[in-house]
Coordinates of C-alpha atoms in Angstrom, one line a residue:
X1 CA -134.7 113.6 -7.5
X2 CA -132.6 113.0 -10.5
X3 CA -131.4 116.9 -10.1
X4 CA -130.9 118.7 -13.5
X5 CA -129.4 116.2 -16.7
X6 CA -130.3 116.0 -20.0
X7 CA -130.6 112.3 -21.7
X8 CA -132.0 111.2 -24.8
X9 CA -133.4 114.9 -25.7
X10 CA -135.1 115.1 -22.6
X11 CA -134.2 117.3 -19.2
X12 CA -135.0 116.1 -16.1
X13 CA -134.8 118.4 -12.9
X14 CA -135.5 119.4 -9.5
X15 CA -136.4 122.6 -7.6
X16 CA -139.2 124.7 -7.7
X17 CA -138.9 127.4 -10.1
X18 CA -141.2 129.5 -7.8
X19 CA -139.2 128.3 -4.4
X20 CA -142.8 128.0 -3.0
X21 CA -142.0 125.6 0.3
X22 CA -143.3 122.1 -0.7
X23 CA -146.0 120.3 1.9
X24 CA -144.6 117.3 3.2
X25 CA -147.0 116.1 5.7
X26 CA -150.1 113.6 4.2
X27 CA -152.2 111.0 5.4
X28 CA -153.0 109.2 2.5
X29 CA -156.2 106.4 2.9
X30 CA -155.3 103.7 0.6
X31 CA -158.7 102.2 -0.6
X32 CA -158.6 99.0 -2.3
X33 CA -158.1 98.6 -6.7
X34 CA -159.0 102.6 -7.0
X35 CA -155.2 103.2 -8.4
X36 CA -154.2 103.9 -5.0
X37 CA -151.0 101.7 -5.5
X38 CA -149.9 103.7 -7.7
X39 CA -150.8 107.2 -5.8
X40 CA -148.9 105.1 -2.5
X41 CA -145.6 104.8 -5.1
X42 CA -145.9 108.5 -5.9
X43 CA -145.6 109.3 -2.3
X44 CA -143.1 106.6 -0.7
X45 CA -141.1 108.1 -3.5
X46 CA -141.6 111.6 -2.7
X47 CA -140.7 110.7 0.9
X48 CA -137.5 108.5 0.1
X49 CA -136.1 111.0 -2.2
X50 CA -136.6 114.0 0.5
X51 CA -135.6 112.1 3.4
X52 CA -139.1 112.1 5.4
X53 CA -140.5 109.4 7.6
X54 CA -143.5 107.3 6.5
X55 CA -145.3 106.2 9.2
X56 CA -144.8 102.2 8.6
X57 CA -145.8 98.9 9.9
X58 CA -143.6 96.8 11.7
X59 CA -144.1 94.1 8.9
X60 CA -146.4 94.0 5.7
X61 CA -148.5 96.2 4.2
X62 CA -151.3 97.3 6.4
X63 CA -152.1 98.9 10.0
X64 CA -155.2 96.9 11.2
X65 CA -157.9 96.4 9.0
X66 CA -160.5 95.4 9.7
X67 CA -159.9 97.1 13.3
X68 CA -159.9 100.7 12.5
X69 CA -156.4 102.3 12.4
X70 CA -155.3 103.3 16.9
X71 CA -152.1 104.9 17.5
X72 CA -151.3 102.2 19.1
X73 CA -150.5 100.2 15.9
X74 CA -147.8 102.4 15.3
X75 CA -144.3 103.2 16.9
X76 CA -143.2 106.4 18.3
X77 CA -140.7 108.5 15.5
X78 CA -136.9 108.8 16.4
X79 CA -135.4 111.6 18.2
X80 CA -139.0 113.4 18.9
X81 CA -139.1 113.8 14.8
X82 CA -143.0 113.1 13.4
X83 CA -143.7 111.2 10.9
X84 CA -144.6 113.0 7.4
X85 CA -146.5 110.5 5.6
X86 CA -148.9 107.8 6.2
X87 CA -149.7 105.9 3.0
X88 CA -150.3 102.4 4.0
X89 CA -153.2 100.2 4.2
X90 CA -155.7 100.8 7.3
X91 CA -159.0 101.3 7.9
X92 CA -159.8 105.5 8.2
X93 CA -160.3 106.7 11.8
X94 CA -159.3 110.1 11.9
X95 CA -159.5 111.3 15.6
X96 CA -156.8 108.1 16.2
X97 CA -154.8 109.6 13.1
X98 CA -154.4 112.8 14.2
X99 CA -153.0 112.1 17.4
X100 CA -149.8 110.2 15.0
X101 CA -149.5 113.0 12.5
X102 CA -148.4 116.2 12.6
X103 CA -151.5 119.1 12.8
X104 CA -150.7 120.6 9.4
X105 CA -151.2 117.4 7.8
X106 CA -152.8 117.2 4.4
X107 CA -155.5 114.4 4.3
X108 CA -156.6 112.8 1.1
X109 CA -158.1 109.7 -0.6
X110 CA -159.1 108.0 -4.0
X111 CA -162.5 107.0 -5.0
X112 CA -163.7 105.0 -8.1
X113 CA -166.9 104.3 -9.8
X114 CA -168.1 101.3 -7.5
X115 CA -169.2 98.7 -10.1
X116 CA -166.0 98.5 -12.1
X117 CA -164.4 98.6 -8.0
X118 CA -166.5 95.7 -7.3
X119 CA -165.8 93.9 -10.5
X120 CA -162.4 94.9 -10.3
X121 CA -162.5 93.7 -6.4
X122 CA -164.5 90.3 -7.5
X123 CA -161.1 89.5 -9.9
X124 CA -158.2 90.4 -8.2
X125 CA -159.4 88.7 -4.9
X126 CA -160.9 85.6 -6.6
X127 CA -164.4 86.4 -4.7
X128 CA -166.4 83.7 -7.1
X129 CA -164.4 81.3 -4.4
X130 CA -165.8 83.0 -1.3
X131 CA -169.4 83.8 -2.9
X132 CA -169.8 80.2 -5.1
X133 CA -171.0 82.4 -8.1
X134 CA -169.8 83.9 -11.3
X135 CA -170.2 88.2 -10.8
X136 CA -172.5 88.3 -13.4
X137 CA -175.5 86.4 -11.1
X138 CA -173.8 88.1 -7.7
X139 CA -177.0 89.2 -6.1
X140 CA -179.4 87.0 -7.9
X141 CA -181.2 84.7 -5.0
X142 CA -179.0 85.4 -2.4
X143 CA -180.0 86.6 1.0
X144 CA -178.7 89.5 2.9
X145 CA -176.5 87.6 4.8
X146 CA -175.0 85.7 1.8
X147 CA -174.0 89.2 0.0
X148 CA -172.8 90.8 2.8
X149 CA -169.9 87.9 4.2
X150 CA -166.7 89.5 3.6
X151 CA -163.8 87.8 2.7
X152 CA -161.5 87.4 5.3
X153 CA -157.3 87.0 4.1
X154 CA -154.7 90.1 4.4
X155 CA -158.1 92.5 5.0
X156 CA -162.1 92.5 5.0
X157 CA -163.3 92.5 1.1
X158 CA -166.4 92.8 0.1
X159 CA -169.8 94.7 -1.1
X160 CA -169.4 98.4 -0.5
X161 CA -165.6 98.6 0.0
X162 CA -164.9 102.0 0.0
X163 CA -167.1 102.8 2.7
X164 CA -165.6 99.8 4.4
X165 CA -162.1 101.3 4.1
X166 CA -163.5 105.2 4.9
X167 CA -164.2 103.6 8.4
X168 CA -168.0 103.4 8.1
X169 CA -170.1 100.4 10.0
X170 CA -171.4 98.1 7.8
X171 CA -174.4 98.3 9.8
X172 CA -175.5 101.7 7.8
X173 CA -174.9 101.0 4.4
X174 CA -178.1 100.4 3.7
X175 CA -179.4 103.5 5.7
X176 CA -179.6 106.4 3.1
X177 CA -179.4 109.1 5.7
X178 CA -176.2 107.8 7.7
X179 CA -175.0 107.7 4.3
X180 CA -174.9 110.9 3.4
X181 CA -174.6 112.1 6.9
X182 CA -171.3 110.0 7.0
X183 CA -170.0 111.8 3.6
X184 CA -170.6 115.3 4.9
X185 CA -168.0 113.9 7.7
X186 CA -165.7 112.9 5.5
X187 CA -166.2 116.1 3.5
X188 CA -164.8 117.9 6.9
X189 CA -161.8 115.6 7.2
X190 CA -160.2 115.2 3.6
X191 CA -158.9 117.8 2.1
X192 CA -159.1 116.2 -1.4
X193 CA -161.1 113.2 -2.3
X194 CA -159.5 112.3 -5.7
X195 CA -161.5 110.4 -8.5
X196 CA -160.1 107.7 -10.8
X197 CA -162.2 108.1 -13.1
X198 CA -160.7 111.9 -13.5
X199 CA -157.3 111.1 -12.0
X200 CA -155.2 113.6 -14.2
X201 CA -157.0 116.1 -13.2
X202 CA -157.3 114.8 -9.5
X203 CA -153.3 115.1 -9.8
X204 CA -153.5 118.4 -10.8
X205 CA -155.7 119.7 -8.0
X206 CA -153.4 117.9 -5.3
X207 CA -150.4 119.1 -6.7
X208 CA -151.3 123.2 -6.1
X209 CA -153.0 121.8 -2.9
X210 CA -149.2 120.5 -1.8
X211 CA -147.1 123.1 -3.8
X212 CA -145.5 120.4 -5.9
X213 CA -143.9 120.2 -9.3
X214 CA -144.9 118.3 -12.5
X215 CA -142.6 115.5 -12.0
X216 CA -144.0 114.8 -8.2
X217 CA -147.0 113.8 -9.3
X218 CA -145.9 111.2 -12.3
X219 CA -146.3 107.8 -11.6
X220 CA -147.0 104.9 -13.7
X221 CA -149.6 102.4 -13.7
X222 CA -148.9 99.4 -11.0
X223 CA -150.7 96.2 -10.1
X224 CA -153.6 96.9 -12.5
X225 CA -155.4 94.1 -14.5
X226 CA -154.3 93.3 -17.8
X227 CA -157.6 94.5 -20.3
X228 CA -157.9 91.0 -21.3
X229 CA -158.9 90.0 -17.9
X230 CA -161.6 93.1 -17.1
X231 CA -165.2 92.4 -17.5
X232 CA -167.4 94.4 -19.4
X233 CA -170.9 94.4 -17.7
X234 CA -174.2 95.0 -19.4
X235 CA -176.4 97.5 -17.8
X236 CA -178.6 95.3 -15.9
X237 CA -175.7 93.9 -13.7
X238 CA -174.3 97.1 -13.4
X239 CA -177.3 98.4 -11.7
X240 CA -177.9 95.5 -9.8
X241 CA -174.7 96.3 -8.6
X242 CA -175.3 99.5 -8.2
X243 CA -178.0 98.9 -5.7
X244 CA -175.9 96.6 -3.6
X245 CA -173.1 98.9 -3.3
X246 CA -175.5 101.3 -2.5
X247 CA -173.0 103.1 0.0
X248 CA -170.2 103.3 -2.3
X249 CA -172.1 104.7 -4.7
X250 CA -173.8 107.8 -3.1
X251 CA -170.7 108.8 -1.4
X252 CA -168.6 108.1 -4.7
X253 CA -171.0 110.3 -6.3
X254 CA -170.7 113.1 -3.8
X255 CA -167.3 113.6 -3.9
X256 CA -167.0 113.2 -7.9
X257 CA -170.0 116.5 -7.5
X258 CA -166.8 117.6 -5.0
X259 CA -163.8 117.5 -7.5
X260 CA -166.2 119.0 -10.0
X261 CA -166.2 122.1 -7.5
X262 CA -163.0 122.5 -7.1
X263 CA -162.2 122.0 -11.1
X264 CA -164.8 125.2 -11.5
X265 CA -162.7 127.2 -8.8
X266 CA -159.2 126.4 -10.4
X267 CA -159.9 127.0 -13.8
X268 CA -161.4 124.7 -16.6
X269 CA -158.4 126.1 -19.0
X270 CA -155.6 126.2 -16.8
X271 CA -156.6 123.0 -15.5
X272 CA -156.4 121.5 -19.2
X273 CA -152.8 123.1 -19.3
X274 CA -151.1 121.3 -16.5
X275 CA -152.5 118.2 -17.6
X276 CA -151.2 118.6 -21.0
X277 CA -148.0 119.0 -18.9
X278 CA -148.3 116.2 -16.4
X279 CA -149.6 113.8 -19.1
X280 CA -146.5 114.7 -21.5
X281 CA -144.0 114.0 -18.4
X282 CA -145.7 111.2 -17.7
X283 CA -145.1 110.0 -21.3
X284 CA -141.5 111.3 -21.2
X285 CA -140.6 109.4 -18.0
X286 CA -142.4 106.1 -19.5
X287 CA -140.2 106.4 -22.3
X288 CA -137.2 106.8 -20.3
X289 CA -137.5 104.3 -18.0
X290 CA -139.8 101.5 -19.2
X291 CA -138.3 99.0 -21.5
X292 CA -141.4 96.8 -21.5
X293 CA -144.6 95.9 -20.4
X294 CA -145.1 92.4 -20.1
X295 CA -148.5 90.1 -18.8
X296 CA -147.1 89.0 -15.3
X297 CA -148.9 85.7 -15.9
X298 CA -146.0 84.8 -18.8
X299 CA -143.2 86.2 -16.6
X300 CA -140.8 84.5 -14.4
X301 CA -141.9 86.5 -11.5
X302 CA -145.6 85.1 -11.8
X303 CA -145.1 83.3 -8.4
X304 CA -143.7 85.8 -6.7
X305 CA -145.7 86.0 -3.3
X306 CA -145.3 90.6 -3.7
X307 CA -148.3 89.7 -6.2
X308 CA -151.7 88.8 -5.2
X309 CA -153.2 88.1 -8.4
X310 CA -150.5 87.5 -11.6
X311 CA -153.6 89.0 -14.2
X312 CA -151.7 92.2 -13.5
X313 CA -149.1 94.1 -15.9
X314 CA -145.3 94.1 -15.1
X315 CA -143.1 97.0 -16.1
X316 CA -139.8 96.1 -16.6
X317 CA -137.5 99.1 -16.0
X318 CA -134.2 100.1 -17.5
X319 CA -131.1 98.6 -14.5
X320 CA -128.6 101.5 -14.8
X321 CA -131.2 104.1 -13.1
X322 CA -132.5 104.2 -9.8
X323 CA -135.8 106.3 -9.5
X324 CA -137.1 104.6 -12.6
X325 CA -136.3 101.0 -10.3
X326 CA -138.6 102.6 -7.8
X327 CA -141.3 104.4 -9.8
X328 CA -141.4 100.5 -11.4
X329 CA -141.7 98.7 -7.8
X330 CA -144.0 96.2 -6.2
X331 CA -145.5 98.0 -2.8
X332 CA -144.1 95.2 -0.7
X333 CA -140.3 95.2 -2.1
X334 CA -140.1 98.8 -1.5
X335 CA -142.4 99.0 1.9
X336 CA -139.5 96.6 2.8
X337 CA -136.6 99.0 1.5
X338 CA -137.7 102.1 2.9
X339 CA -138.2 99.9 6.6
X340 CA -134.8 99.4 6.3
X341 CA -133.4 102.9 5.2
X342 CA -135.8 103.9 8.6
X343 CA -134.3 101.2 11.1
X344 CA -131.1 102.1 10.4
X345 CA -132.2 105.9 10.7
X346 CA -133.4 104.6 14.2
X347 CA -130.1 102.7 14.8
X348 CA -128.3 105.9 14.4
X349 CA -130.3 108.2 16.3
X350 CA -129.9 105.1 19.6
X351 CA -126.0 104.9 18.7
X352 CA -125.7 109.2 18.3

């Protein structure tokens, strides 16, 4: 996407060296603060620089949620094309998602260990307002009712998120064989369930999956906490936590026993190599294109309405380059650029 150049000792290209035809249909879910903002940039890139269609709203960031994604929340594609990518914010219903994407679609996700989620989820979204209670007593005296209101702004939040997000009724979270029932499901319908907590090597696995290069799976980190805002929790909240996201926890647990698998299968040492390689891109591109990182609280763009919370980190990137403007970008600001590069693609095709 930057074809071949060299700059500052470092060569940049495009092309796969083995010409091995590149997958370019994905449904992405997007679950909520488990790095899938950053995984959504990765792909809205790969789609912008390749001329696919992502499958978009008409406005914002999100299809449903909490209603379960329908086809009907969608538009049909131009000129009986179909879209390639779906990467934003719904709630997973995959019957309704096949019937928008093409058959040979490649379905994935991101997981993350559920406490940090939840205290990751309890800061971002401000959820001592909703829940009148610092996280650290969330649980303590509180009935079932009180723990299980979810917060109620741009989407549901709440206890068990992930589940919430995989499409799962709140009504069986509790129930430890609809649990795992519902994960053997979802086992059928991913094709790769990546893991924060092992994202390289997540990366790695999704990148053979697609027939990708290096460079298509660098991203940088975006909208994440600064550290001096995270929460370090001492065991006894974490597994009181634990139990209430009980859910989250088994099925985040039997996909993590999932990427394990497929780790085995490909090869523990060729597996450290193109990490090695990913992470050493990764580190290349950061020092190409990042000229800072700056607290968003003590930047000028701290009231910016793209940001939710302004605990979060800021790359600046260098102005004279384009993909490194993009790989930098809020989701909103560039949701918004690529719905434009697509309605004038529609305006064409009406016109033509």
């Amino acid at each position: 996407y930057l074809n071949t150049f060299r700059t500052e000792n470092i060569v940049f290209t495009t092309g796969s060296p083995n010409f091995v035809q590149k997958k370019t249909n994905i449904v992405f879910l997007k679950t909520h603060k488990t790095a899938g903002s950053s995984i959504q940039n990765m792909l809205m890139r790969f789609a912008d620089r390749h001329d696919l269609l992502l499958a978009l709203p008409a406005e914002g960031n999100f299809f449903g949620h909490p209603p379960p994604f329908h086809h009907s929340m969608i538009s049909d594609p131009p000129d009986k094309r179909h879209y390639n990518i779906f990467t934003h914010h719904t709630r997973f219903n995959y019957d309704e998602l096949r019937r928008v994407m093409p058959e040979d679609s490649i379905f994935i996700t991101v997981l993350r260990d559920p406490v940090d989620l939840f205290e990751s989820l309890y800061s971002y979204c401000k959820l001592e307002v909703l829940y009148r209670r610092p996280l650290f007593s969330f649980g303590i005296n509180m009935s079932d009712e009180e723990i299980e209101v979810r917060m109620k702004s741009l989407a549901e939040v709440g206890i068990n998120q992930m589940s919430f997000d995989l499409g799962m009724n709140p009504k069986d979270f509790k129930n430890p064989v609809k649990v795992q029932r519902y994960a053997h499901i979802l086992d059928t319908q991913f094709d790769l369930v990546l893991i924060t907590e092992h994202l390289d090597e997540s990366l790695v696995i999704l990148k053979n999956i697609l027939s990708w290069e290096t460079d298509d799976v660098v991203f940088f980190k975006l909208n994440a906490r600064h550290e001096t805002f995270v929460k370090h929790l001492p065991s006894d909240v974490r597994k009181r936590l634990q139990s209430i996201n009980f859910s989250d926890q088994v099925i985040y647990d039997f996909f993590k026993e999932k990427l394990a698998e497929k780790i085995r299968k490909f090869g523990e040492k060729r597996l450290a190599l193109e990490v090695q390689e990913l992470r050493r891109r990764r580190e290349e591109w950061a020092k190409f294109c990042v000229k800072e990182t700056q607290l968003l609280i003590e930047s000028e763009d701290a009231k910016k309405t793209s940001y939710l919370n302004s605990q979060v980190t800021k790359l600046k990137p260098r102005q004279d380059n384009d993909t490194c403007r993009k790989m930098t970008a809020l989701e909103l600001d560039y949701t918004e650029e690529l719905r434009q590069k697509q309605n004038l693609l529609y305006l064409k095709h009406r016109v033509g």
